[in-house]
Amino acid sequence: MVRVRFAPSPTGIPHIGNTRTAFFNYLFAKHNKGEFILRIEDTDKKRIVKGAEEAILEILEWLGIKYDGKLIRQSDRLDLYKKYVQELLDKKIAHKKEGAVWIKVPEDKKFEWIDKVGQKKISFAGKDVDEFVILKSDGYPTYHLANIVDDHLMEITHVIRGEEWISSTPKHLYLYESFDWEPPQFAHLPVILGTDRSKLSKRHGAQSILDYREKGYLKEALLNYMAMLGWNLGSDREIFSMDELIKLFELKDVNTANPIFDVKKLEWLNGVWIRSIAEQDIK
Ligand code: GLU
């Protein structure tokens, strides 16, 4: 069975980029009659923003992106991570330094995977992977460790996330190998850019999803627009409802090009959905 997860860190109010990641995971899960898990990755205490977790939950609920099972919070699972860190220390794969536990990937290793976005082969040499921390001196695991322990224990089959995580993937593959676990499939979504092709920001009209809601955007328009940010069937069709997207969504139709966020397009779609819903109400 397909099982995917959305694994946000509560470090801010979700914007269109991370919400699109949640949505693509959801569409993929529902299309394949699988499960969509929500896991709050809150092990980096310094970066946690008050209210961020509530905002994540509110946005998913408003958009109708429902998660399966119970909400998981990594801060509730600290003992579990420590057990796995100890296993790597015992196997002499990890070492202690300055109160933290580190991993150095052997230089002669090679890591390779076929990314589900574009079916492209991505490879890294061990010598290019930085030494990294798996357990901090405060007893909290890092993202790398907690993320792969949970993906393994939760039987995640596909990791669908932003392409900014590609450089972390060789570290994760090394951890899977060290534990003797089967890695999931990876699909790295191209980062959304603004109309000037720079990293998307408020300057381009991008806002938190809650801001869009407040301004009167319909969830139907936001969902429809998010689908267009990287997914397309190769036809001119632009209007899709949530149900239609669930029927149609496949990873093979996710593009390798960076999608461009254009607030005018979102406004146009919002108009289309407002009219369509008004017509349905009259009927
Ligand atoms: N906690 C990471 C984030 O904030 C998750 C990345 C991943 O999906 O592996 O995006």
mmCIF file of C-alpha atoms and ligand atoms in Angstrom:
data_model
loop_
_atom_site.group_PDB
_atom_site.id
_atom_site.type_symbol
_atom_site.label_atom_id
_atom_site.label_comp_id
_atom_site.label_asym_id
_atom_site.label_seq_id
_atom_site.Cartn_x
_atom_site.Cartn_y
_atom_site.Cartn_z
ATOM 1 C CA MET A 1 0.000 0.000 0.000
ATOM 2 C CA VAL A 2 1.124 3.538 -0.750
ATOM 3 C CA ARG A 3 1.835 5.556 2.378
ATOM 4 C CA VAL A 4 3.153 9.102 2.280
ATOM 5 C CA ARG A 5 3.642 11.837 4.814
ATOM 6 C CA PHE A 6 3.694 15.591 5.098
ATOM 7 C CA ALA A 7 6.406 16.403 7.622
ATOM 8 C CA PRO A 8 6.417 20.141 8.295
ATOM 9 C CA SER A 9 8.633 21.774 10.869
ATOM 10 C CA PRO A 10 6.556 24.274 12.860
ATOM 11 C CA THR A 11 8.875 27.137 11.993
ATOM 12 C CA GLY A 12 6.363 29.510 10.397
ATOM 13 C CA ILE A 13 2.918 29.845 8.855
ATOM 14 C CA PRO A 14 2.708 27.584 5.778
ATOM 15 C CA HIS A 15 2.995 29.375 2.472
ATOM 16 C CA ILE A 16 2.062 28.165 -0.968
ATOM 17 C CA GLY A 17 5.292 26.125 -1.359
ATOM 18 C CA ASN A 18 4.967 23.826 1.632
ATOM 19 C CA THR A 19 1.199 23.634 1.261
ATOM 20 C CA ARG A 20 1.685 22.428 -2.308
ATOM 21 C CA THR A 21 3.983 19.702 -0.937
ATOM 22 C CA ALA A 22 1.217 18.614 1.442
ATOM 23 C CA PHE A 23 -1.322 18.695 -1.383
ATOM 24 C CA PHE A 24 0.754 16.639 -3.836
ATOM 25 C CA ASN A 25 1.338 14.042 -1.122
ATOM 26 C CA TYR A 26 -2.378 13.958 -0.414
ATOM 27 C CA LEU A 27 -3.333 13.647 -4.089
ATOM 28 C CA PHE A 28 -0.797 10.883 -4.598
ATOM 29 C CA ALA A 29 -2.067 8.975 -1.545
ATOM 30 C CA LYS A 30 -5.729 9.303 -2.463
ATOM 31 C CA HIS A 31 -5.162 8.489 -6.136
ATOM 32 C CA ASN A 32 -3.465 5.265 -5.058
ATOM 33 C CA LYS A 33 -5.978 4.497 -2.296
ATOM 34 C CA GLY A 34 -3.150 4.848 0.186
ATOM 35 C CA GLU A 35 -2.569 6.781 3.382
ATOM 36 C CA PHE A 36 -1.464 10.336 4.044
ATOM 37 C CA ILE A 37 0.234 10.876 7.389
ATOM 38 C CA LEU A 38 0.881 14.169 9.133
ATOM 39 C CA ARG A 39 4.054 14.339 11.180
ATOM 40 C CA ILE A 40 5.182 17.487 12.940
ATOM 41 C CA GLU A 41 8.983 17.625 12.902
ATOM 42 C CA ASP A 42 9.572 19.724 15.987
ATOM 43 C CA THR A 43 13.014 18.612 17.131
ATOM 44 C CA ASP A 44 14.780 21.882 16.369
ATOM 45 C CA LYS A 45 13.615 23.739 19.463
ATOM 46 C CA LYS A 46 15.303 27.029 18.584
ATOM 47 C CA ARG A 47 13.409 27.364 15.329
ATOM 48 C CA ILE A 48 9.920 26.554 16.592
ATOM 49 C CA VAL A 49 7.465 29.412 16.113
ATOM 50 C CA LYS A 50 4.521 29.731 18.463
ATOM 51 C CA GLY A 51 1.231 29.125 16.686
ATOM 52 C CA ALA A 52 2.847 27.490 13.651
ATOM 53 C CA GLU A 53 1.539 24.002 14.409
ATOM 54 C CA GLU A 54 -1.990 25.349 14.895
ATOM 55 C CA ALA A 55 -1.715 27.208 11.592
ATOM 56 C CA ILE A 56 -0.593 24.044 9.780
ATOM 57 C CA LEU A 57 -3.600 22.145 11.135
ATOM 58 C CA GLU A 58 -5.994 24.959 10.341
ATOM 59 C CA ILE A 59 -4.784 25.286 6.759
ATOM 60 C CA LEU A 60 -5.032 21.557 6.056
ATOM 61 C CA GLU A 61 -8.478 21.445 7.561
ATOM 62 C CA TRP A 62 -9.700 24.470 5.612
ATOM 63 C CA LEU A 63 -8.394 23.088 2.321
ATOM 64 C CA GLY A 64 -9.867 19.638 3.004
ATOM 65 C CA ILE A 65 -6.464 17.918 3.003
ATOM 66 C CA LYS A 66 -7.318 15.267 5.587
ATOM 67 C CA TYR A 67 -4.652 13.163 7.205
ATOM 68 C CA ASP A 68 -5.067 9.518 8.138
ATOM 69 C CA GLY A 69 -4.575 8.186 11.640
ATOM 70 C CA LYS A 70 -3.281 10.222 14.542
ATOM 71 C CA LEU A 71 -1.188 13.355 14.349
ATOM 72 C CA ILE A 72 2.434 12.490 15.134
ATOM 73 C CA ARG A 73 4.790 14.848 16.916
ATOM 74 C CA GLN A 74 8.472 13.969 16.962
ATOM 75 C CA SER A 75 9.046 15.644 20.338
ATOM 76 C CA ASP A 76 6.881 12.866 21.840
ATOM 77 C CA ARG A 77 9.244 10.217 20.523
ATOM 78 C CA LEU A 78 12.657 11.269 21.848
ATOM 79 C CA ASP A 79 13.471 7.990 23.612
ATOM 80 C CA LEU A 80 12.878 6.074 20.450
ATOM 81 C CA TYR A 81 15.395 8.145 18.468
ATOM 82 C CA LYS A 82 18.024 7.733 21.200
ATOM 83 C CA LYS A 83 17.744 3.968 20.875
ATOM 84 C CA TYR A 84 18.575 4.165 17.179
ATOM 85 C CA VAL A 85 21.445 6.592 17.778
ATOM 86 C CA GLN A 86 22.875 4.095 20.257
ATOM 87 C CA GLU A 87 22.644 1.374 17.642
ATOM 88 C CA LEU A 88 24.768 3.447 15.274
ATOM 89 C CA LEU A 89 27.285 4.185 18.042
ATOM 90 C CA ASP A 90 27.507 0.477 18.841
ATOM 91 C CA LYS A 91 28.062 -0.318 15.190
ATOM 92 C CA LYS A 92 30.809 2.366 15.135
ATOM 93 C CA ILE A 93 29.016 4.122 12.302
ATOM 94 C CA ALA A 94 28.482 7.194 14.486
ATOM 95 C CA HIS A 95 30.909 8.894 16.864
ATOM 96 C CA LYS A 96 30.688 11.387 19.714
ATOM 97 C CA LYS A 97 32.210 14.826 19.464
ATOM 98 C CA GLU A 98 31.583 17.915 21.637
ATOM 99 C CA GLY A 99 28.613 16.274 23.355
ATOM 100 C CA ALA A 100 26.853 15.543 20.076
ATOM 101 C CA VAL A 101 26.708 12.395 17.965
ATOM 102 C CA TRP A 102 28.033 12.691 14.411
ATOM 103 C CA ILE A 103 28.293 10.655 11.264
ATOM 104 C CA LYS A 104 30.998 10.810 8.674
ATOM 105 C CA VAL A 105 30.100 9.067 5.437
ATOM 106 C CA PRO A 106 32.999 6.990 4.056
ATOM 107 C CA GLU A 107 34.585 8.828 1.131
ATOM 108 C CA ASP A 108 34.412 5.885 -1.251
ATOM 109 C CA LYS A 109 30.632 5.485 -0.945
ATOM 110 C CA LYS A 110 28.357 6.291 -3.841
ATOM 111 C CA PHE A 111 24.679 7.135 -3.509
ATOM 112 C CA GLU A 112 22.236 6.966 -6.335
ATOM 113 C CA TRP A 113 18.505 7.033 -6.882
ATOM 114 C CA ILE A 114 16.043 7.517 -9.695
ATOM 115 C CA ASP A 115 13.930 10.472 -8.710
ATOM 116 C CA LYS A 116 10.224 10.005 -9.427
ATOM 117 C CA VAL A 117 10.068 13.567 -10.717
ATOM 118 C CA GLY A 118 11.329 13.282 -14.273
ATOM 119 C CA GLN A 119 12.746 9.771 -13.678
ATOM 120 C CA LYS A 120 16.213 11.286 -13.471
ATOM 121 C CA LYS A 121 19.159 9.570 -11.922
ATOM 122 C CA ILE A 122 20.758 11.578 -9.120
ATOM 123 C CA SER A 123 24.094 10.565 -7.663
ATOM 124 C CA PHE A 124 26.419 11.758 -4.943
ATOM 125 C CA ALA A 125 29.913 10.668 -3.975
ATOM 126 C CA GLY A 126 30.530 9.987 -0.287
ATOM 127 C CA LYS A 127 33.397 12.458 -0.253
ATOM 128 C CA ASP A 128 30.981 15.278 -1.111
ATOM 129 C CA VAL A 129 28.661 14.592 1.815
ATOM 130 C CA ASP A 130 29.443 16.749 4.861
ATOM 131 C CA GLU A 131 29.912 15.184 8.244
ATOM 132 C CA PHE A 132 26.581 15.612 10.043
ATOM 133 C CA VAL A 133 25.027 15.532 13.495
ATOM 134 C CA ILE A 134 22.346 12.954 14.340
ATOM 135 C CA LEU A 135 21.894 13.737 18.057
ATOM 136 C CA LYS A 136 22.470 17.192 19.490
ATOM 137 C CA SER A 137 24.014 17.815 22.891
ATOM 138 C CA ASP A 138 20.540 18.757 24.205
ATOM 139 C CA GLY A 139 19.441 15.143 23.604
ATOM 140 C CA TYR A 140 17.244 16.009 20.626
ATOM 141 C CA PRO A 141 17.786 14.189 17.353
ATOM 142 C CA THR A 142 18.411 16.168 14.196
ATOM 143 C CA TYR A 143 16.054 16.211 11.245
ATOM 144 C CA HIS A 144 18.134 13.623 9.359
ATOM 145 C CA LEU A 145 17.947 10.979 12.060
ATOM 146 C CA ALA A 146 14.354 11.491 13.226
ATOM 147 C CA ASN A 147 13.093 11.783 9.664
ATOM 148 C CA ILE A 148 14.462 8.453 8.456
ATOM 149 C CA VAL A 149 13.663 6.545 11.673
ATOM 150 C CA ASP A 150 10.065 7.697 11.344
ATOM 151 C CA ASP A 151 9.812 7.133 7.605
ATOM 152 C CA HIS A 152 10.999 3.590 8.220
ATOM 153 C CA LEU A 153 8.789 2.838 11.237
ATOM 154 C CA MET A 154 5.750 4.405 9.575
ATOM 155 C CA GLU A 155 6.376 2.342 6.440
ATOM 156 C CA ILE A 156 6.502 5.344 4.174
ATOM 157 C CA THR A 157 6.704 4.174 0.561
ATOM 158 C CA HIS A 158 7.269 7.515 -1.187
ATOM 159 C CA VAL A 159 8.943 10.654 0.102
ATOM 160 C CA ILE A 160 7.549 13.613 -1.822
ATOM 161 C CA ARG A 161 9.183 16.889 -0.785
ATOM 162 C CA GLY A 162 10.768 20.068 -2.105
ATOM 163 C CA GLU A 163 13.980 19.821 -4.124
ATOM 164 C CA GLU A 164 15.855 21.789 -1.473
ATOM 165 C CA TRP A 165 16.122 18.428 0.314
ATOM 166 C CA ILE A 166 18.025 16.687 -2.494
ATOM 167 C CA SER A 167 21.382 17.333 -0.837
ATOM 168 C CA SER A 168 20.098 15.646 2.350
ATOM 169 C CA THR A 169 19.080 12.491 0.520
ATOM 170 C CA PRO A 170 22.601 10.910 0.369
ATOM 171 C CA LYS A 171 22.801 11.301 4.162
ATOM 172 C CA HIS A 172 19.451 9.581 4.453
ATOM 173 C CA LEU A 173 20.486 6.792 2.098
ATOM 174 C CA TYR A 174 23.565 6.220 4.209
ATOM 175 C CA LEU A 175 21.395 5.974 7.320
ATOM 176 C CA TYR A 176 19.064 3.487 5.636
ATOM 177 C CA GLU A 177 22.045 1.421 4.613
ATOM 178 C CA SER A 178 23.555 1.588 8.106
ATOM 179 C CA PHE A 179 20.344 0.322 9.704
ATOM 180 C CA ASP A 180 19.886 -2.226 6.948
ATOM 181 C CA TRP A 181 16.523 -0.759 5.984
ATOM 182 C CA GLU A 182 14.944 -0.448 2.582
ATOM 183 C CA PRO A 183 14.788 3.229 1.516
ATOM 184 C CA PRO A 184 11.529 4.665 0.141
ATOM 185 C CA GLN A 185 11.154 6.111 -3.349
ATOM 186 C CA PHE A 186 12.005 9.809 -3.604
ATOM 187 C CA ALA A 187 10.207 12.513 -5.558
ATOM 188 C CA HIS A 188 11.706 16.004 -5.229
ATOM 189 C CA LEU A 189 9.380 18.784 -6.343
ATOM 190 C CA PRO A 190 10.973 21.708 -8.185
ATOM 191 C CA VAL A 191 10.978 24.885 -6.127
ATOM 192 C CA ILE A 192 8.353 27.505 -7.018
ATOM 193 C CA LEU A 193 9.791 30.763 -8.347
ATOM 194 C CA GLY A 194 8.368 34.273 -8.738
ATOM 195 C CA THR A 195 7.672 35.863 -12.120
ATOM 196 C CA ASP A 196 11.230 37.266 -12.167
ATOM 197 C CA ARG A 197 12.529 33.717 -11.633
ATOM 198 C CA SER A 198 13.939 34.462 -8.189
ATOM 199 C CA LYS A 199 12.940 32.522 -5.082
ATOM 200 C CA LEU A 200 9.270 33.087 -4.315
ATOM 201 C CA SER A 201 8.600 35.683 -1.638
ATOM 202 C CA LYS A 202 6.015 38.225 -0.483
ATOM 203 C CA ARG A 203 7.362 40.569 -3.137
ATOM 204 C CA HIS A 204 5.735 38.348 -5.761
ATOM 205 C CA GLY A 205 2.356 38.500 -4.066
ATOM 206 C CA ALA A 206 2.858 35.188 -2.268
ATOM 207 C CA GLN A 207 1.343 35.069 1.190
ATOM 208 C CA SER A 208 0.558 32.593 3.873
ATOM 209 C CA ILE A 209 -2.435 30.431 3.039
ATOM 210 C CA LEU A 210 -4.339 31.992 5.948
ATOM 211 C CA ASP A 211 -3.846 35.430 4.374
ATOM 212 C CA TYR A 212 -5.396 34.217 1.139
ATOM 213 C CA ARG A 213 -8.346 32.857 3.043
ATOM 214 C CA GLU A 214 -8.790 36.171 4.823
ATOM 215 C CA LYS A 215 -8.718 38.030 1.524
ATOM 216 C CA GLY A 216 -11.638 35.942 0.279
ATOM 217 C CA TYR A 217 -9.884 33.454 -1.969
ATOM 218 C CA LEU A 218 -11.836 30.239 -2.301
ATOM 219 C CA LYS A 219 -10.187 27.011 -1.312
ATOM 220 C CA GLU A 220 -11.239 25.542 -4.660
ATOM 221 C CA ALA A 221 -9.166 28.204 -6.440
ATOM 222 C CA LEU A 222 -6.116 27.703 -4.231
ATOM 223 C CA LEU A 223 -6.200 23.935 -4.631
ATOM 224 C CA ASN A 224 -6.655 24.247 -8.364
ATOM 225 C CA TYR A 225 -3.799 26.745 -8.581
ATOM 226 C CA MET A 226 -1.451 24.694 -6.431
ATOM 227 C CA ALA A 227 -1.993 21.708 -8.716
ATOM 228 C CA MET A 228 -0.886 23.865 -11.636
ATOM 229 C CA LEU A 229 2.369 24.649 -9.855
ATOM 230 C CA GLY A 230 4.288 21.723 -11.225
ATOM 231 C CA TRP A 231 1.691 19.228 -12.378
ATOM 232 C CA ASN A 232 0.199 19.109 -15.816
ATOM 233 C CA LEU A 233 -1.472 16.603 -18.054
ATOM 234 C CA GLY A 234 0.044 17.998 -21.201
ATOM 235 C CA SER A 235 -3.304 19.466 -22.283
ATOM 236 C CA ASP A 236 -4.735 22.987 -22.189
ATOM 237 C CA ARG A 237 -7.215 22.123 -19.505
ATOM 238 C CA GLU A 238 -6.845 24.360 -16.465
ATOM 239 C CA ILE A 239 -9.899 23.894 -14.269
ATOM 240 C CA PHE A 240 -9.862 20.941 -11.905
ATOM 241 C CA SER A 241 -11.797 20.170 -8.746
ATOM 242 C CA MET A 242 -10.288 18.272 -5.837
ATOM 243 C CA ASP A 243 -12.096 15.066 -6.887
ATOM 244 C CA GLU A 244 -10.866 15.364 -10.440
ATOM 245 C CA LEU A 245 -7.311 15.931 -9.244
ATOM 246 C CA ILE A 246 -7.480 12.821 -7.058
ATOM 247 C CA LYS A 247 -8.601 10.833 -10.102
ATOM 248 C CA LEU A 248 -5.884 12.200 -12.347
ATOM 249 C CA PHE A 249 -2.804 12.851 -10.229
ATOM 250 C CA GLU A 250 0.303 10.831 -11.022
ATOM 251 C CA LEU A 251 3.935 11.612 -10.298
ATOM 252 C CA LYS A 252 4.863 11.073 -13.926
ATOM 253 C CA ASP A 253 2.968 14.284 -14.729
ATOM 254 C CA VAL A 254 5.026 16.404 -12.327
ATOM 255 C CA ASN A 255 7.383 18.599 -14.341
ATOM 256 C CA THR A 256 11.084 19.020 -13.774
ATOM 257 C CA ALA A 257 10.940 22.748 -14.634
ATOM 258 C CA ASN A 258 10.507 25.228 -11.792
ATOM 259 C CA PRO A 259 6.889 26.414 -11.710
ATOM 260 C CA ILE A 260 6.329 30.159 -11.723
ATOM 261 C CA PHE A 261 3.895 31.647 -9.241
ATOM 262 C CA ASP A 262 1.754 34.285 -10.901
ATOM 263 C CA VAL A 263 -0.735 35.936 -8.608
ATOM 264 C CA LYS A 264 -2.781 37.103 -11.644
ATOM 265 C CA LYS A 265 -3.415 33.516 -12.614
ATOM 266 C CA LEU A 266 -4.580 32.747 -9.085
ATOM 267 C CA GLU A 267 -6.917 35.754 -9.186
ATOM 268 C CA TRP A 268 -8.303 34.595 -12.517
ATOM 269 C CA LEU A 269 -8.914 31.086 -11.180
ATOM 270 C CA ASN A 270 -10.577 32.535 -8.115
ATOM 271 C CA GLY A 271 -12.998 34.391 -10.385
ATOM 272 C CA VAL A 272 -13.718 31.232 -12.346
ATOM 273 C CA TRP A 273 -14.490 29.318 -9.152
ATOM 274 C CA ILE A 274 -16.613 32.104 -7.659
ATOM 275 C CA ARG A 275 -18.764 32.158 -10.804
ATOM 276 C CA SER A 276 -18.972 28.404 -11.032
ATOM 277 C CA ILE A 277 -20.070 28.023 -7.417
ATOM 278 C CA ALA A 278 -22.596 30.869 -7.793
ATOM 279 C CA GLU A 279 -24.088 29.121 -10.849
ATOM 280 C CA GLN A 280 -24.370 25.837 -8.995
ATOM 281 C CA ASP A 281 -26.175 27.629 -6.179
ATOM 282 C CA ILE A 282 -28.728 29.097 -8.581
ATOM 283 C CA LYS A 283 -29.479 25.721 -10.181
HETATM 284 N N1 GLU B 1 10.752 18.828 8.324
HETATM 285 C C1 GLU B 1 11.147 18.969 6.946
HETATM 286 C C2 GLU B 1 10.535 20.254 6.418
HETATM 287 O O1 GLU B 1 10.350 21.133 7.179
HETATM 288 C C3 GLU B 1 10.691 17.762 6.158
HETATM 289 C C4 GLU B 1 11.420 17.515 4.879
HETATM 290 C C5 GLU B 1 11.047 16.151 4.355
HETATM 291 O O2 GLU B 1 9.914 16.034 3.868
HETATM 292 O O3 GLU B 1 11.820 15.229 4.481
HETATM 293 O O4 GLU B 1 10.223 20.459 5.281
#
